[in-house]
XYZ file of C-alpha atoms in Angstrom:
581
model
C 39.801 -97.399 -30.884
C 40.750 -93.262 -32.032
C 38.133 -92.703 -34.814
C 40.174 -89.998 -37.079
C 37.238 -89.357 -39.184
C 34.967 -88.082 -36.780
C 37.725 -85.869 -34.908
C 38.380 -84.512 -38.840
C 34.755 -83.554 -39.057
C 34.987 -82.187 -35.259
C 38.132 -80.294 -36.191
C 36.126 -78.555 -39.556
C 32.934 -77.608 -37.648
C 35.298 -75.816 -35.141
C 37.646 -74.345 -37.828
C 34.389 -72.799 -39.471
C 33.028 -71.770 -35.845
C 36.500 -69.845 -36.051
C 35.978 -68.160 -39.258
C 32.827 -67.116 -37.772
C 34.322 -65.603 -34.670
C 36.745 -63.783 -37.150
C 34.218 -62.089 -39.352
C 32.365 -61.254 -36.201
C 35.934 -59.378 -34.631
C 36.468 -57.615 -37.742
C 32.919 -56.581 -38.626
C 31.879 -55.238 -35.331
C 33.277 -53.446 -32.528
C 33.570 -55.682 -29.055
C 33.903 -54.866 -25.720
C 37.341 -55.677 -23.803
C 36.314 -58.689 -22.136
C 34.183 -59.815 -25.615
C 37.911 -59.607 -27.221
C 39.417 -61.728 -24.634
C 37.166 -64.237 -25.448
C 37.562 -64.131 -28.879
C 41.665 -64.421 -28.037
C 40.975 -67.639 -26.008
C 38.811 -69.125 -28.804
C 41.605 -68.612 -31.560
C 44.169 -70.474 -29.214
C 42.097 -73.221 -29.372
C 41.876 -73.259 -32.393
C 44.978 -72.803 -33.040
C 46.022 -76.134 -31.071
C 43.170 -78.217 -32.663
C 44.775 -77.377 -36.370
C 48.099 -78.184 -35.262
C 46.716 -81.398 -33.615
C 44.809 -82.057 -36.735
C 47.678 -82.238 -39.424
C 49.797 -84.006 -36.718
C 47.481 -86.970 -36.940
C 47.069 -86.900 -40.334
C 50.298 -87.567 -40.990
C 49.880 -90.352 -38.336
C 47.386 -92.104 -40.465
C 49.104 -91.508 -43.550
C 52.530 -92.778 -42.408
C 53.698 -89.329 -43.317
C 52.948 -90.272 -47.096
C 51.642 -86.303 -48.524
C 53.166 -84.360 -51.287
C 55.660 -81.999 -50.601
C 53.470 -79.050 -51.522
C 51.203 -80.134 -48.961
C 53.781 -80.550 -46.369
C 55.186 -76.966 -46.911
C 52.029 -75.737 -46.091
C 51.422 -77.973 -42.807
C 55.148 -77.076 -41.668
C 54.560 -73.412 -42.283
C 51.183 -73.609 -40.356
C 52.270 -75.646 -37.550
C 55.651 -73.115 -37.262
C 53.303 -69.983 -37.243
C 51.033 -71.262 -34.864
C 53.962 -71.911 -32.229
C 55.486 -68.916 -32.770
C 51.912 -67.443 -31.934
C 51.727 -69.412 -28.723
C 55.479 -68.857 -27.633
C 54.622 -65.339 -27.968
C 51.647 -64.708 -26.089
C 52.145 -67.532 -23.574
C 55.566 -68.146 -23.226
C 56.744 -64.849 -23.076
C 54.391 -63.142 -21.232
C 51.438 -61.999 -23.555
C 52.658 -59.181 -25.411
C 53.914 -59.802 -28.618
C 57.036 -57.920 -28.003
C 59.531 -59.976 -28.252
C 58.594 -60.822 -31.485
C 58.750 -57.213 -33.520
C 57.396 -59.883 -36.568
C 54.145 -60.251 -34.759
C 53.331 -56.725 -33.230
C 49.171 -57.335 -34.155
C 46.466 -59.675 -33.354
C 46.254 -59.535 -36.840
C 48.219 -62.716 -36.984
C 45.935 -64.940 -34.599
C 43.314 -64.270 -37.220
C 45.500 -65.239 -39.959
C 46.616 -68.066 -38.472
C 43.062 -69.380 -37.572
C 41.792 -68.237 -41.266
C 44.469 -71.167 -42.563
C 43.203 -73.579 -40.039
C 40.168 -73.020 -42.069
C 41.566 -73.113 -45.235
C 43.272 -76.402 -44.545
C 40.182 -78.050 -43.178
C 37.764 -76.902 -45.793
C 39.969 -77.826 -48.573
C 40.742 -81.526 -47.132
C 36.234 -82.015 -47.922
C 35.575 -84.491 -50.733
C 33.779 -82.156 -52.762
C 31.267 -84.249 -54.998
C 29.463 -82.558 -57.861
C 26.299 -84.974 -58.433
C 25.698 -83.918 -61.828
C 22.568 -85.937 -61.483
C 21.170 -83.644 -58.457
C 22.641 -80.220 -60.204
C 24.344 -80.053 -63.632
C 27.252 -77.881 -64.161
C 25.533 -74.694 -65.325
C 22.978 -74.827 -62.026
C 26.361 -75.223 -59.974
C 27.958 -72.113 -61.606
C 24.700 -69.961 -61.461
C 23.910 -71.039 -57.326
C 27.631 -70.601 -56.560
C 27.738 -67.168 -57.789
C 23.907 -66.664 -56.176
C 25.986 -67.898 -52.991
C 28.577 -65.316 -52.669
C 26.374 -62.495 -53.863
C 24.094 -62.963 -51.101
C 26.892 -63.345 -48.767
C 28.988 -60.393 -49.828
C 25.631 -58.261 -48.835
C 25.912 -59.096 -45.142
C 28.932 -58.582 -45.031
C 29.099 -55.169 -46.031
C 26.356 -54.481 -43.561
C 28.249 -54.859 -40.862
C 29.039 -52.146 -38.466
C 32.675 -52.029 -39.478
C 32.446 -52.208 -42.771
C 31.126 -48.815 -43.662
C 30.845 -44.950 -42.272
C 27.324 -45.130 -42.356
C 24.278 -46.731 -42.710
C 23.694 -49.102 -45.498
C 20.670 -50.854 -46.922
C 20.291 -54.002 -47.868
C 19.043 -53.071 -51.390
C 22.288 -50.968 -51.710
C 24.645 -53.594 -49.888
C 22.882 -56.561 -52.601
C 23.745 -53.905 -55.472
C 27.442 -53.296 -54.366
C 27.996 -57.331 -53.969
C 26.298 -58.105 -57.190
C 28.410 -55.064 -58.808
C 31.747 -56.534 -57.142
C 30.841 -60.403 -57.605
C 30.099 -59.551 -61.497
C 33.040 -57.456 -61.775
C 30.752 -54.888 -62.694
C 31.972 -51.879 -60.994
C 28.556 -49.912 -61.059
C 28.211 -48.384 -57.290
C 25.406 -46.904 -55.798
C 27.571 -45.590 -52.795
C 31.173 -43.788 -52.807
C 33.498 -46.548 -52.383
C 36.508 -44.649 -51.285
C 34.705 -42.596 -48.720
C 31.595 -44.670 -47.253
C 33.041 -48.119 -47.192
C 36.341 -48.373 -44.400
C 39.690 -49.888 -45.361
C 37.731 -53.672 -44.052
C 34.765 -52.938 -46.123
C 37.142 -52.225 -49.657
C 38.897 -55.550 -48.490
C 35.444 -57.446 -48.648
C 34.806 -55.597 -51.899
C 38.304 -56.622 -52.468
C 38.041 -60.577 -52.302
C 34.369 -60.428 -53.770
C 35.994 -59.171 -56.949
C 38.682 -61.846 -57.197
C 36.342 -64.475 -56.297
C 33.793 -62.865 -58.768
C 36.421 -63.326 -61.582
C 37.521 -66.834 -61.088
C 34.448 -68.103 -60.105
C 34.461 -69.922 -55.959
C 34.255 -73.036 -58.005
C 37.502 -72.676 -59.323
C 39.433 -71.910 -55.494
C 37.234 -74.965 -53.935
C 37.693 -77.689 -56.745
C 42.024 -76.506 -57.032
C 42.860 -76.313 -53.665
C 40.497 -79.525 -52.770
C 42.844 -81.341 -54.957
C 46.293 -79.618 -53.389
C 45.593 -80.948 -50.436
C 43.993 -84.358 -51.683
C 45.784 -84.889 -54.464
C 42.714 -86.732 -56.169
C 39.134 -86.240 -57.413
C 36.419 -88.168 -58.696
C 35.919 -88.974 -62.144
C 32.356 -86.990 -61.715
C 34.077 -83.968 -60.544
C 36.518 -83.671 -63.503
C 33.482 -84.228 -65.897
C 32.114 -81.054 -64.386
C 35.052 -79.133 -64.041
C 35.759 -79.703 -67.661
C 32.591 -78.242 -68.704
C 33.331 -74.920 -67.054
C 37.019 -74.936 -67.855
C 36.609 -75.925 -71.372
C 39.001 -78.338 -71.309
C 38.981 -80.838 -74.008
C 40.854 -83.653 -72.200
C 40.142 -84.700 -68.382
C 43.766 -85.094 -68.005
C 44.008 -81.518 -68.243
C 41.045 -79.997 -65.922
C 43.249 -79.553 -62.974
C 46.508 -78.070 -64.925
C 43.863 -75.792 -66.410
C 43.056 -74.778 -62.825
C 46.325 -74.632 -62.167
C 47.407 -72.293 -64.818
C 44.349 -70.028 -64.249
C 45.416 -69.417 -60.303
C 49.070 -68.821 -61.548
C 48.422 -66.740 -64.567
C 46.002 -64.450 -62.676
C 48.570 -64.245 -59.226
C 51.047 -63.306 -61.959
C 49.877 -60.695 -63.211
C 47.869 -59.124 -60.348
C 51.426 -59.086 -58.415
C 52.934 -57.892 -61.442
C 50.777 -54.796 -61.942
C 50.548 -54.380 -58.701
C 54.331 -53.875 -58.678
C 53.908 -51.247 -61.489
C 51.391 -49.378 -60.066
C 53.168 -49.203 -56.713
C 55.803 -47.587 -57.740
C 54.213 -45.374 -60.884
C 52.182 -43.299 -57.564
C 54.130 -40.897 -55.838
C 54.738 -42.068 -51.655
C 53.196 -38.665 -50.682
C 49.671 -39.424 -51.901
C 49.407 -42.130 -49.272
C 49.986 -41.695 -45.379
C 51.388 -45.067 -44.531
C 53.217 -47.631 -46.721
C 50.104 -50.173 -45.901
C 47.945 -47.492 -47.870
C 49.926 -47.078 -50.337
C 50.222 -51.173 -51.078
C 46.427 -51.686 -50.239
C 45.934 -48.865 -53.175
C 48.355 -51.049 -55.353
C 47.002 -54.266 -54.977
C 43.387 -53.336 -55.126
C 43.508 -51.287 -58.596
C 45.538 -54.077 -59.758
C 42.993 -57.158 -59.028
C 40.025 -54.634 -60.373
C 42.169 -54.433 -63.324
C 42.604 -57.629 -64.009
C 38.837 -58.970 -63.338
C 37.706 -56.345 -65.456
C 35.747 -54.877 -61.930
C 36.032 -51.359 -62.429
C 35.930 -50.700 -59.088
C 38.472 -47.549 -57.079
C 39.557 -46.856 -54.162
C 39.176 -43.186 -55.240
C 36.192 -40.783 -55.597
C 36.184 -40.074 -59.086
C 37.832 -43.115 -60.455
C 40.874 -42.564 -62.026
C 39.997 -39.125 -62.790
C 40.774 -38.074 -59.790
C 43.508 -35.124 -59.491
C 46.548 -36.954 -59.282
C 45.866 -39.615 -61.183
C 44.238 -38.081 -64.228
C 47.615 -37.146 -65.864
C 49.679 -40.679 -64.466
C 49.980 -41.771 -68.200
C 52.345 -45.140 -66.493
C 49.536 -46.131 -63.876
C 46.909 -45.934 -66.894
C 48.866 -48.146 -69.273
C 49.298 -51.174 -66.644
C 45.833 -50.626 -65.851
C 45.333 -51.402 -69.308
C 47.453 -53.813 -69.463
C 45.761 -55.752 -66.788
C 42.236 -55.383 -67.778
C 43.045 -56.123 -71.565
C 44.987 -59.635 -70.445
C 41.980 -60.506 -68.010
C 39.634 -59.633 -70.671
C 41.556 -62.132 -73.315
C 40.457 -65.425 -71.792
C 42.665 -67.811 -70.146
C 42.905 -70.557 -72.466
C 43.517 -67.746 -74.740
C 46.630 -66.337 -72.810
C 47.505 -69.593 -72.320
C 47.727 -70.120 -75.734
C 49.860 -67.317 -76.749
C 52.264 -68.266 -74.015
C 52.797 -71.729 -75.861
C 52.836 -69.604 -79.072
C 55.511 -67.318 -77.466
C 57.726 -69.850 -75.790
C 57.757 -72.276 -78.776
C 59.185 -69.412 -81.334
C 61.649 -68.553 -78.471
C 62.623 -71.619 -78.208
C 63.302 -71.803 -82.012
C 65.549 -68.426 -82.243
C 67.119 -69.192 -78.995
C 68.727 -72.876 -80.481
C 68.695 -71.313 -83.654
C 71.601 -73.439 -85.605
C 72.412 -75.702 -82.401
C 69.383 -78.313 -82.319
C 66.529 -78.520 -84.371
C 63.294 -77.720 -82.622
C 60.127 -79.919 -84.058
C 58.123 -78.289 -86.319
C 54.348 -77.621 -84.783
C 51.542 -76.105 -86.713
C 48.734 -74.126 -85.357
C 49.761 -73.556 -81.945
C 47.415 -70.329 -82.260
C 44.765 -72.724 -82.588
C 41.315 -71.107 -84.348
C 40.041 -69.579 -81.466
C 42.531 -67.587 -80.069
C 43.040 -66.229 -83.297
C 39.900 -65.302 -84.223
C 39.654 -63.662 -80.811
C 43.143 -61.771 -81.224
C 41.712 -60.650 -84.498
C 38.729 -59.234 -83.503
C 40.038 -58.060 -80.244
C 42.812 -56.085 -82.327
C 40.124 -54.341 -84.584
C 37.759 -53.495 -82.236
C 40.603 -51.759 -79.995
C 41.981 -49.826 -83.188
C 38.700 -48.854 -84.461
C 37.591 -47.802 -80.752
C 40.942 -46.065 -80.741
C 40.607 -44.084 -83.798
C 36.935 -43.317 -82.894
C 38.022 -42.130 -79.625
C 41.188 -39.854 -80.485
C 39.057 -38.640 -83.583
C 36.117 -37.273 -81.589
C 37.430 -36.445 -78.275
C 40.413 -34.652 -79.629
C 39.259 -31.057 -78.636
C 36.392 -32.109 -75.951
C 37.174 -34.476 -73.455
C 41.164 -35.059 -74.533
C 41.624 -31.168 -74.933
C 43.424 -31.033 -71.418
C 45.957 -33.621 -72.139
C 49.758 -33.427 -74.542
C 50.072 -35.287 -77.515
C 51.387 -38.605 -75.489
C 48.685 -37.872 -72.979
C 45.894 -37.682 -75.553
C 47.168 -41.063 -77.240
C 47.306 -42.637 -73.586
C 43.701 -41.185 -73.004
C 42.110 -42.431 -76.029
C 43.243 -45.866 -75.589
C 42.178 -45.992 -72.623
C 38.701 -44.704 -74.009
C 38.539 -47.548 -76.544
C 39.640 -50.255 -74.009
C 37.793 -49.474 -71.099
C 34.394 -50.204 -72.179
C 35.505 -53.796 -73.132
C 34.128 -54.473 -69.667
C 36.605 -53.151 -68.115
C 34.687 -49.921 -66.396
C 37.538 -47.473 -65.242
C 37.441 -44.134 -66.157
C 40.005 -41.517 -66.952
C 37.810 -38.653 -68.746
C 33.827 -37.061 -67.535
C 31.645 -39.879 -69.170
C 28.882 -37.403 -69.197
C 30.987 -34.804 -71.117
C 31.620 -37.480 -74.070
C 30.078 -36.705 -77.420
C 26.854 -38.401 -78.589
C 28.619 -40.113 -81.850
C 31.517 -41.177 -79.233
C 28.984 -42.609 -76.650
C 27.195 -44.561 -79.506
C 30.595 -46.139 -79.874
C 31.008 -46.861 -76.324
C 27.627 -48.314 -76.668
C 28.850 -50.628 -79.149
C 32.332 -51.590 -77.085
C 30.263 -52.511 -74.165
C 27.788 -54.320 -75.785
C 30.158 -56.804 -77.750
C 32.599 -56.825 -74.143
C 35.704 -59.015 -73.121
C 36.574 -62.677 -74.596
C 34.939 -65.980 -73.715
C 36.150 -67.637 -70.662
C 37.703 -64.613 -69.292
C 36.764 -62.227 -66.441
C 34.588 -60.070 -68.837
C 31.545 -59.941 -70.303
C 29.419 -59.055 -72.872
C 28.304 -60.929 -75.866
C 32.250 -61.999 -76.344
C 34.434 -61.151 -79.052
C 33.827 -64.680 -80.839
C 29.844 -64.355 -81.076
C 30.610 -60.992 -82.603
C 33.037 -62.089 -84.649
C 30.717 -65.027 -86.189
C 27.553 -62.928 -86.629
C 30.305 -61.074 -89.278
C 31.673 -63.890 -90.593
C 28.222 -65.246 -91.071
C 27.016 -62.191 -92.590
C 30.083 -62.498 -95.423
C 29.134 -65.985 -95.719
C 25.660 -65.059 -96.828
C 26.463 -62.431 -98.592
C 28.821 -65.058 -100.775
C 26.164 -67.434 -101.257
C 28.024 -69.841 -98.684
C 25.930 -72.541 -96.495
C 28.371 -72.468 -94.127
C 31.339 -70.168 -92.361
C 34.736 -71.036 -93.319
C 37.886 -69.168 -91.941
C 41.979 -70.061 -91.663
C 40.721 -73.374 -93.508
C 38.336 -74.414 -90.980
C 34.717 -74.576 -90.803
C 32.811 -73.034 -87.831
C 30.297 -76.054 -86.434
C 26.653 -75.199 -86.150
C 26.234 -75.470 -83.065
C 28.560 -72.485 -82.557
C 26.951 -70.264 -84.708
C 23.292 -71.380 -82.786
C 24.894 -70.613 -79.358
C 26.211 -67.212 -81.473
C 22.864 -65.931 -82.097
C 21.342 -67.132 -79.521
C 23.197 -65.259 -76.933
C 23.160 -61.742 -79.382
C 19.371 -62.497 -79.209
C 19.331 -63.546 -76.042
C 21.430 -60.248 -74.356
C 19.324 -57.809 -76.447
C 16.023 -58.910 -74.658
C 17.489 -58.610 -71.501
C 19.203 -55.434 -71.973
C 15.121 -54.111 -73.556
C 13.700 -55.332 -70.889
C 15.514 -53.856 -68.257
C 15.322 -50.579 -70.057
C 11.836 -50.496 -70.676
C 11.541 -51.201 -66.764
C 13.713 -48.582 -65.450
C 12.080 -45.713 -67.841
C 8.830 -46.652 -66.752
C 9.741 -46.165 -62.922
C 12.695 -43.268 -63.385
C 12.417 -42.094 -67.063
C 13.059 -38.615 -65.819
C 16.747 -39.468 -66.573
C 16.314 -39.969 -70.204
C 16.288 -43.090 -72.508
C 19.815 -42.104 -73.576
C 21.407 -42.463 -70.096
C 19.001 -45.288 -68.764
C 20.165 -47.250 -71.762
C 23.624 -46.932 -71.014
C 23.365 -47.573 -67.738
C 21.897 -51.062 -69.148
C 24.235 -51.840 -71.478
C 26.980 -51.482 -69.121
C 25.488 -53.777 -66.472
C 24.745 -56.406 -69.120
C 28.333 -56.344 -70.391
C 29.407 -55.945 -66.617
C 31.443 -52.369 -67.581
C 30.767 -50.474 -64.904
C 30.741 -46.852 -66.668
C 28.190 -44.659 -66.162
C 26.713 -41.474 -67.435
C 26.139 -40.867 -63.482
C 22.604 -41.471 -62.825
C 23.142 -45.187 -60.850
C 23.283 -43.860 -57.140
C 19.934 -41.671 -57.811
C 17.545 -44.678 -58.812
C 14.825 -46.210 -57.455
C 14.805 -48.975 -55.391
C 12.646 -50.986 -58.458
C 15.530 -49.392 -60.924
C 18.436 -50.814 -58.822
C 16.803 -54.135 -58.246
C 16.574 -54.504 -62.150
C 20.302 -53.698 -62.676
C 21.084 -56.453 -59.859
C 19.154 -58.955 -62.372
C 20.979 -57.422 -65.320
C 24.174 -57.533 -64.172
C 23.694 -61.376 -62.250
C 22.731 -62.450 -65.949
C 25.541 -60.562 -67.728
C 27.927 -62.156 -65.743
C 26.537 -65.818 -65.901
C 25.263 -65.108 -69.253
C 21.074 -65.764 -70.170
C 22.212 -68.969 -71.692
C 23.637 -70.635 -68.743
C 20.320 -69.657 -67.043
C 18.364 -71.366 -69.680
C 20.313 -74.536 -69.183
C 19.842 -74.347 -65.683
C 15.990 -74.352 -65.510
C 15.706 -76.614 -68.795
C 16.035 -80.121 -68.699
C 18.049 -81.542 -70.933
C 16.459 -83.497 -74.000
C 17.574 -87.134 -74.156
C 19.282 -87.859 -77.595
C 17.117 -89.028 -80.329
C 18.397 -91.427 -83.136
C 15.679 -89.772 -85.570
C 15.998 -86.393 -87.778
C 12.831 -84.692 -89.451
C 12.890 -83.424 -92.637
C 14.260 -79.663 -93.312
C 12.799 -77.078 -95.001
C 13.772 -73.512 -95.104
C 11.846 -70.526 -93.919
C 11.456 -67.173 -95.727
C 13.327 -64.773 -94.259
C 13.107 -61.810 -96.347
């Protein structure tokens, strides 16, 4: 009797082998004979992939979701077309202009791996790894893998040391943007593509992709998996876990595609030798902006000649990183709020829309108010302080856009349209504050987060008024939220302080302000620099790697991952107040 499970396991192992061959093919220069062997392997794998799909349909009696059916139909049709063109039509992609590149075969092999990989049953055993441990380890795995991929010969135009590869990979996965080598010139297009993939995975999280697409192909998930994912996505109900993941992916792809399209048409075609390079430029900066990464394929970032005065492109980039920095729950909540009021407006006088109070929840209100307040303060401060300095070369509208860019990019975006080293001292101090606060919770950005900063401010006000609890919008902030906020603030200052101390001992020649700026930028995953990153010693680079990683996953998550959770005990000790001042 035919054992389907053994065949499927074998198909997955072969798809993994195909992925390794795919990476080897792209990352290394191969002889004609090696290339021929690889192509033969690709053909065999395509056939096995199609056979595995057909057997699944036979085994399940053709009872599969329509969305999976569409994917499988596309894969089989694609593979059949490639087989026809290479084998029956006598090789060489002449009969089909659409397939005039062997890259399509590699794409088909990658789709085979995707299909088999997401058929695996992902079981997150909470007794083995809690959500915090799983989250931290997933980032570590992608960072190390990314470092080795960036060290492949075809990824760079020179020799990349392991520490520089690890630094670049960490900066990309942690969506920071600090660089030790020039992304534009040191990395090839293949290397830049690897960085782009690392940014996208780091911005959303590998577990988001793995969990959702596993559910997409399998149509089910265990209760334990849903519990784990609910912790990671902040879903209140288990039934919302996968719908939340779907919203995250759809929102991400929609915004990135829209911004990429806008960037493409806002930049002149003459700046690029081909359509492919033009499109890649737009896509790279769109993904980098939405994920708040700050990486650019331009040597001087957006301060590059020909781009620093492109204000419409800068507005598109601002929109991308502001939306990415708001956080997915906030964006979804805003969409519901807008949708509700649009329906009320459209149906006015025709039918009554059911009244819904509190569509914008407390979390959204606090985050939006804090974000707007910080943006306004940052804009006014930047515009007033830099008017005759770094903004001097810009026109009236240009000054406004550049000042807005300067006020929003420290909130973990990392792009720059001015020479950061020429900022005045008061402006630099303002940037310190904006970097430290960072983006919002459950977003692609870092920092202590806007909600943490808001809770701290509200707590100051409550204490000044003699209150023992924080009340806002007719709601009371829970004690656990206050505790988390102040723990986050204290831990951030401890990590940044230790980083500054160690780097000052080793590379004190750069000056305290430059070193502190670098550490704040690393912790808040901003990516802005005063120009000292590439000249740091190996130890200092290692310190920044650790700070970037801690800033992305948060020190609190690391502590939760390290410490064993205490069991609930049904007693409480007597309370006593501690003298504070």
